[in-house]
Protein backbone atom coordinates (compact mmCIF):
# COMPACT_ATOMS: atom_id res chain seq x y z
CA MET A 1 -23.06 -27.10 15.29
CA ARG A 2 -21.31 -30.13 13.78
CA LEU A 3 -21.87 -28.85 10.23
CA LEU A 4 -20.58 -25.42 11.22
CA ALA A 5 -17.47 -26.95 12.78
CA ALA A 6 -16.85 -29.07 9.68
CA ALA A 7 -17.19 -26.06 7.41
CA THR A 8 -14.84 -24.03 9.60
CA LEU A 9 -12.23 -26.80 9.54
CA THR A 10 -12.51 -27.04 5.76
CA LEU A 11 -11.98 -23.28 5.41
CA LEU A 12 -8.88 -23.47 7.59
CA CYS A 13 -7.50 -26.27 5.41
CA ILE A 14 -8.14 -24.19 2.31
CA ALA A 15 -6.34 -21.21 3.81
CA ALA A 16 -3.35 -23.38 4.64
CA HIS A 17 -3.02 -24.61 1.05
CA ALA A 18 -4.05 -21.44 -0.78
CA ALA A 19 -0.79 -19.56 -0.20
CA ASP A 20 1.37 -22.02 -2.13
CA ALA A 21 -1.24 -23.65 -4.40
CA PRO A 22 -0.40 -23.56 -8.13
CA THR A 23 -2.66 -21.59 -10.43
CA PRO A 24 -4.70 -23.44 -13.06
CA ARG A 25 -4.33 -22.20 -16.62
CA VAL A 26 -6.74 -22.53 -19.50
CA LEU A 27 -5.73 -25.40 -21.78
CA ALA A 28 -5.06 -24.31 -25.37
CA PRO A 29 -7.39 -21.28 -25.41
CA GLY A 30 -9.01 -20.76 -28.78
CA VAL A 31 -8.13 -24.31 -29.84
CA LEU A 32 -9.44 -26.71 -27.20
CA SER A 33 -11.06 -24.24 -24.81
CA THR A 34 -13.39 -21.96 -26.77
CA GLY A 35 -16.70 -20.15 -26.44
CA ASP A 36 -18.45 -23.53 -26.66
CA ASP A 37 -19.05 -25.80 -23.68
CA GLU A 38 -16.07 -28.13 -23.19
CA TRP A 39 -15.70 -30.66 -20.41
CA GLY A 40 -14.73 -34.28 -19.88
CA PHE A 41 -11.13 -35.23 -20.47
CA THR A 42 -8.83 -38.17 -21.08
CA MET A 43 -5.40 -38.54 -22.60
CA SER A 44 -3.21 -41.20 -24.19
CA PRO A 45 -0.46 -42.65 -21.96
CA GLN A 46 2.13 -41.01 -24.21
CA GLY A 47 0.48 -37.60 -23.78
CA ASP A 48 0.27 -37.04 -27.52
CA ALA A 49 -3.51 -37.32 -27.98
CA LEU A 50 -6.54 -36.33 -25.93
CA TRP A 51 -10.32 -36.60 -26.01
CA PHE A 52 -12.96 -34.31 -24.50
CA ASN A 53 -16.60 -33.28 -24.83
CA LYS A 54 -18.10 -30.39 -26.74
CA ALA A 55 -21.76 -29.36 -26.63
CA ASP A 56 -24.13 -26.65 -27.75
CA ARG A 57 -25.74 -24.42 -25.12
CA GLY A 58 -28.90 -26.50 -25.08
CA TYR A 59 -27.00 -29.79 -24.68
CA ARG A 60 -28.92 -31.30 -27.59
CA VAL A 61 -25.63 -32.00 -29.35
CA GLN A 62 -22.94 -33.69 -27.25
CA VAL A 63 -19.94 -35.14 -29.05
CA ILE A 64 -16.49 -36.46 -28.20
CA MET A 65 -13.65 -34.52 -29.79
CA GLU A 66 -10.10 -35.70 -30.48
CA SER A 67 -6.91 -33.66 -30.72
CA THR A 68 -3.28 -34.60 -31.28
CA LYS A 69 -0.04 -32.73 -30.71
CA GLY A 70 1.71 -31.27 -33.72
CA ALA A 71 5.43 -31.30 -34.44
CA ASP A 72 5.67 -28.00 -32.55
CA GLY A 73 4.24 -29.61 -29.39
CA ARG A 74 0.99 -27.64 -29.60
CA TRP A 75 -2.48 -29.15 -29.58
CA GLN A 76 -4.04 -29.20 -33.03
CA ALA A 77 -7.56 -28.14 -33.97
CA PRO A 78 -9.84 -30.88 -32.60
CA ARG A 79 -12.06 -33.06 -34.77
CA VAL A 80 -15.07 -35.22 -33.97
CA ALA A 81 -13.85 -38.66 -32.88
CA ALA A 82 -14.52 -41.38 -35.45
CA PHE A 83 -16.90 -43.23 -33.09
CA SER A 84 -18.91 -40.13 -32.15
CA GLY A 85 -20.99 -37.43 -33.85
CA GLN A 86 -24.46 -38.93 -34.17
CA TYR A 87 -25.64 -39.55 -30.61
CA ARG A 88 -25.14 -37.91 -27.24
CA ASP A 89 -21.66 -39.20 -26.38
CA ILE A 90 -19.95 -38.00 -23.20
CA ASP A 91 -17.24 -38.72 -20.62
CA PRO A 92 -14.40 -40.42 -22.55
CA ALA A 93 -11.98 -42.49 -20.44
CA MET A 94 -8.80 -44.00 -21.89
CA SER A 95 -7.40 -47.17 -20.33
CA PRO A 96 -3.95 -46.63 -18.76
CA ASP A 97 -2.35 -48.87 -21.41
CA GLY A 98 -4.00 -46.92 -24.25
CA ARG A 99 -5.62 -50.02 -25.75
CA TYR A 100 -9.26 -48.96 -25.40
CA LEU A 101 -11.57 -46.10 -24.46
CA VAL A 102 -14.86 -46.20 -22.53
CA PHE A 103 -17.55 -43.56 -22.96
CA ALA A 104 -21.21 -42.95 -22.10
CA SER A 105 -23.84 -42.71 -24.83
CA ASN A 106 -27.59 -42.70 -25.41
CA ARG A 107 -27.18 -44.67 -28.67
CA PRO A 108 -29.49 -47.65 -29.18
CA VAL A 109 -28.18 -50.96 -27.86
CA GLN A 110 -29.71 -52.86 -30.77
CA ALA A 111 -29.13 -51.78 -34.36
CA GLY A 112 -32.13 -49.85 -35.64
CA GLY A 113 -33.50 -49.30 -32.14
CA ALA A 114 -34.50 -46.04 -30.52
CA ARG A 115 -32.08 -43.74 -28.76
CA ARG A 116 -32.04 -44.34 -25.04
CA ALA A 117 -33.43 -41.84 -22.56
CA ASP A 118 -30.47 -42.57 -20.27
CA PHE A 119 -26.74 -43.15 -20.74
CA ASP A 120 -25.02 -46.54 -20.94
CA LEU A 121 -21.30 -47.28 -21.06
CA TRP A 122 -19.65 -48.37 -24.31
CA ARG A 123 -16.13 -49.34 -25.38
CA VAL A 124 -14.03 -48.84 -28.49
CA ASP A 125 -10.71 -50.63 -29.02
CA ARG A 126 -7.63 -49.10 -30.64
CA LEU A 127 -6.86 -50.87 -33.92
CA PRO A 128 -3.33 -51.59 -35.25
CA SER A 129 -4.05 -49.05 -37.99
CA GLY A 130 -4.55 -46.36 -35.34
CA GLY A 131 -8.30 -46.19 -35.86
CA TRP A 132 -11.11 -47.45 -33.63
CA SER A 133 -13.28 -50.55 -33.54
CA GLU A 134 -17.04 -50.34 -33.66
CA PRO A 135 -18.48 -49.32 -30.26
CA ARG A 136 -19.39 -52.27 -28.02
CA HIS A 137 -22.02 -52.09 -25.28
CA LEU A 138 -20.60 -53.12 -21.90
CA GLY A 139 -23.56 -55.29 -20.98
CA ASP A 140 -25.84 -55.78 -18.01
CA ALA A 141 -23.08 -56.36 -15.45
CA VAL A 142 -22.25 -52.66 -15.81
CA ASN A 143 -25.31 -51.03 -17.36
CA SER A 144 -28.83 -50.81 -15.96
CA PRO A 145 -32.19 -49.14 -16.68
CA GLY A 146 -30.67 -46.11 -14.92
CA SER A 147 -27.83 -43.92 -16.19
CA GLU A 148 -24.11 -44.80 -16.19
CA THR A 149 -21.59 -42.00 -16.79
CA ASN A 150 -18.22 -40.59 -15.67
CA SER A 151 -16.07 -43.69 -16.10
CA SER A 152 -12.42 -44.13 -15.10
CA ILE A 153 -10.22 -47.19 -15.61
CA ALA A 154 -7.56 -48.73 -13.34
CA ALA A 155 -4.46 -50.50 -14.64
CA ASP A 156 -5.95 -53.94 -13.92
CA GLY A 157 -9.07 -53.03 -15.93
CA THR A 158 -11.35 -52.30 -12.97
CA LEU A 159 -13.98 -49.85 -14.17
CA TYR A 160 -15.16 -47.06 -11.88
CA PHE A 161 -18.25 -45.12 -12.91
CA ALA A 162 -21.14 -42.96 -11.67
CA VAL A 163 -24.73 -44.19 -11.59
CA SER A 164 -28.17 -42.70 -11.07
CA GLY A 165 -31.69 -44.03 -11.26
CA ARG A 166 -30.85 -47.59 -10.23
CA ASP A 167 -31.83 -49.53 -7.12
CA GLY A 168 -29.63 -48.96 -4.10
CA VAL A 169 -28.31 -45.53 -5.06
CA LEU A 170 -27.96 -43.52 -1.84
CA GLY A 171 -27.99 -40.02 -3.29
CA GLN A 172 -28.50 -38.31 -6.61
CA ARG A 173 -25.52 -40.26 -7.99
CA ASP A 174 -23.21 -42.87 -6.49
CA LEU A 175 -19.83 -44.26 -7.54
CA MET A 176 -19.54 -47.95 -8.44
CA ARG A 177 -16.86 -50.30 -9.71
CA ALA A 178 -16.83 -53.47 -11.79
CA ARG A 179 -13.78 -55.71 -11.92
CA ALA A 180 -12.55 -56.86 -15.32
CA THR A 181 -12.81 -60.52 -16.33
CA PRO A 182 -11.69 -62.31 -19.52
CA ASP A 183 -15.29 -62.09 -20.76
CA GLY A 184 -16.27 -58.62 -19.54
CA TYR A 185 -16.92 -57.50 -15.97
CA THR A 186 -18.12 -58.81 -12.64
CA ARG A 187 -21.42 -57.45 -11.36
CA ALA A 188 -20.92 -53.79 -10.44
CA GLU A 189 -20.73 -52.94 -6.75
CA PRO A 190 -21.09 -49.56 -5.01
CA LEU A 191 -18.04 -48.03 -3.38
CA PRO A 192 -18.39 -48.23 0.40
CA ALA A 193 -18.69 -45.44 2.92
CA PRO A 194 -17.20 -42.93 3.32
CA ILE A 195 -17.20 -42.47 -0.48
CA ASN A 196 -20.91 -42.78 -1.25
CA THR A 197 -23.34 -40.80 0.88
CA ASP A 198 -26.91 -39.57 0.53
CA ALA A 199 -25.45 -36.54 -1.30
CA ASP A 200 -24.22 -36.51 -4.92
CA GLU A 201 -20.93 -38.26 -5.78
CA SER A 202 -19.70 -38.26 -9.37
CA ASN A 203 -17.07 -36.80 -11.75
CA HIS A 204 -14.23 -38.95 -10.47
CA TRP A 205 -10.80 -40.23 -11.48
CA ILE A 206 -9.12 -43.34 -10.10
CA ALA A 207 -5.33 -43.66 -9.94
CA PRO A 208 -4.09 -46.56 -12.13
CA ASP A 209 -2.95 -48.47 -9.03
CA GLN A 210 -6.25 -47.55 -7.30
CA GLY A 211 -4.22 -45.87 -4.57
CA TYR A 212 -6.41 -42.79 -4.47
CA LEU A 213 -9.65 -41.44 -5.85
CA LEU A 214 -10.61 -37.91 -6.88
CA PHE A 215 -14.32 -37.16 -7.02
CA LEU A 216 -16.90 -34.38 -6.90
CA SER A 217 -19.50 -34.16 -4.14
CA ASN A 218 -22.01 -31.71 -2.68
CA ARG A 219 -21.86 -33.35 0.75
CA PRO A 220 -22.30 -31.10 3.82
CA GLY A 221 -19.30 -29.08 4.99
CA GLY A 222 -18.10 -28.12 1.53
CA ILE A 223 -17.15 -24.70 0.19
CA GLY A 224 -18.89 -24.31 -3.18
CA GLU A 225 -21.95 -25.92 -4.73
CA ASN A 226 -19.84 -29.01 -5.46
CA ASP A 227 -16.34 -29.63 -4.17
CA LEU A 228 -13.48 -31.83 -5.31
CA TYR A 229 -12.32 -34.41 -2.75
CA ILE A 230 -9.53 -36.98 -2.49
CA SER A 231 -9.73 -40.33 -0.70
CA VAL A 232 -6.81 -42.73 -0.21
CA ARG A 233 -7.28 -46.49 -0.43
CA ASP A 234 -6.02 -48.84 2.30
CA GLY A 235 -6.81 -52.42 1.36
CA ASP A 236 -10.56 -52.58 0.87
CA SER A 237 -11.12 -49.40 2.88
CA TRP A 238 -11.03 -45.73 1.90
CA SER A 239 -9.89 -42.81 4.01
CA THR A 240 -12.28 -40.04 5.00
CA PRO A 241 -12.48 -37.86 1.88
CA ARG A 242 -10.41 -34.70 2.14
CA ASN A 243 -11.58 -31.46 0.58
CA LEU A 244 -8.89 -30.27 -1.86
CA GLY A 245 -9.53 -26.63 -0.99
CA ALA A 246 -8.25 -23.77 -3.12
CA PRO A 247 -7.85 -23.32 -6.02
CA PHE A 248 -10.31 -26.10 -6.84
CA ASN A 249 -13.10 -25.24 -4.43
CA ARG A 250 -14.27 -21.67 -3.92
CA PRO A 251 -17.24 -20.10 -2.12
CA GLY A 252 -20.09 -19.54 -4.56
CA ALA A 253 -18.46 -21.60 -7.34
CA SER A 254 -20.31 -24.45 -9.02
CA GLY A 255 -17.18 -26.59 -8.76
CA VAL A 256 -14.62 -28.16 -11.05
CA PHE A 257 -15.53 -31.42 -12.72
CA THR A 258 -14.23 -34.36 -14.80
CA PRO A 259 -10.71 -34.45 -13.23
CA PHE A 260 -7.92 -36.40 -14.92
CA VAL A 261 -4.28 -36.95 -13.93
CA ASP A 262 -1.83 -37.72 -16.75
CA ALA A 263 0.43 -40.79 -16.89
CA THR A 264 3.31 -38.95 -15.21
CA GLY A 265 1.14 -38.14 -12.19
CA ARG A 266 2.36 -34.53 -12.37
CA TRP A 267 -0.44 -32.78 -14.24
CA LEU A 268 -4.10 -32.47 -13.33
CA TYR A 269 -6.66 -31.59 -15.99
CA PHE A 270 -10.24 -30.62 -15.26
CA ALA A 271 -13.16 -28.56 -16.54
CA GLU A 272 -14.79 -25.54 -14.95
CA ARG A 273 -17.42 -22.99 -15.88
CA ARG A 274 -15.76 -19.72 -14.94
CA SER A 275 -16.64 -16.31 -16.37
CA VAL A 276 -14.23 -13.44 -17.00
CA MET A 277 -17.27 -11.21 -16.40
CA GLU A 278 -17.05 -11.80 -12.66
CA PRO A 279 -17.78 -9.26 -11.33
CA LEU A 280 -20.15 -7.85 -13.92
CA PRO A 281 -18.87 -4.87 -15.95
CA GLU A 282 -19.30 -1.39 -14.47
CA ARG A 283 -19.91 0.22 -17.87
CA PRO A 284 -21.81 -0.72 -21.01
CA LEU A 285 -20.02 -3.19 -23.25
CA SER A 286 -19.27 -2.33 -26.84
CA THR A 287 -20.38 -4.69 -29.59
CA SER A 288 -16.81 -5.89 -30.14
CA GLU A 289 -16.29 -6.48 -26.41
CA LEU A 290 -19.51 -8.47 -26.14
CA ASP A 291 -18.63 -10.51 -29.21
CA ALA A 292 -15.16 -11.29 -27.86
CA TYR A 293 -16.68 -12.39 -24.55
CA LEU A 294 -19.32 -14.64 -26.09
CA ARG A 295 -17.03 -16.32 -28.61
CA ASN A 296 -14.02 -17.10 -26.42
CA ALA A 297 -13.03 -19.13 -23.37
CA GLY A 298 -14.14 -17.61 -20.09
CA ASN A 299 -17.70 -16.84 -21.14
CA GLY A 300 -19.23 -19.02 -18.44
CA GLN A 301 -19.38 -22.15 -20.58
CA GLY A 302 -17.15 -25.08 -19.67
CA ASP A 303 -13.42 -24.72 -20.37
CA LEU A 304 -10.51 -27.10 -19.87
CA TYR A 305 -7.78 -26.30 -17.35
CA VAL A 306 -4.41 -27.80 -16.43
CA MET A 307 -2.18 -27.35 -13.40
CA PRO A 308 0.74 -29.05 -11.63
CA TRP A 309 -0.37 -31.88 -9.37
CA SER A 310 1.04 -33.92 -6.51
CA ALA A 311 -1.19 -36.42 -4.77
CA GLU A 312 1.34 -36.65 -1.94
CA ALA A 313 0.52 -33.10 -0.92
CA TYR A 314 -2.98 -34.23 0.04
CA ARG A 315 -2.31 -37.60 1.65
């Protein structure tokens, strides 16, 4: 009965927001969002460069792509980031000051070693020339024999990230944070209840001032397979996570993931696997129609979306 009541309340909240909720639009279709699988997202503080993931359908190849804005204000054809392209690199996260970027990778920690079976977090620093430093492993205060992914960075350098396969994890994945020090990070600590549960919490974004947290969870009482939630920080405590409702969370949907809010706080970017073939066609497809579907955004692979955002509307 309690789960039913929670689900009913969530549906009522969704209905209240759905009428005036903005509509997400595909980000740069045919350029950034294509027939490939795109997800993960971060952007420079100036809003003139971005990084995201691209993968093949079997997820054997996972690389971080980089795109910059042209003189016409449009995003240019992306290229493989200078620090990626050989290993499985995912989940780029730019620091709010634009000085460095953290990402997850299965690359060997020691030169000449074997690729890891799990993901660890790495860092590259922006050089005065505009290029990148060599990737640097973030060490044992952050990384573990388990998997570390989905990082997000606060203005003071505190690193938030998702973990799995390590001692103390309550569910499939939990969210943790490690505070920055002059030499690296303090020992990572799990976020307290009501953030982490025995469900799956991941795919998050922390506001630069750590005032609120967006994250994905499949906790009971949701709408889709995974729902996007917001929790507001009050000192060392976090508010009960609030389901964002429509248009993020929909019945039967697998959920949006890898959210990111730009430096202005006015635009929310995220990824979603949404098919234009929903519902399925009522007549046979022609060869050209099938080809157009398979090779473009909206084919059920991950695409990038953007929409207006106001955190105040959900506080």
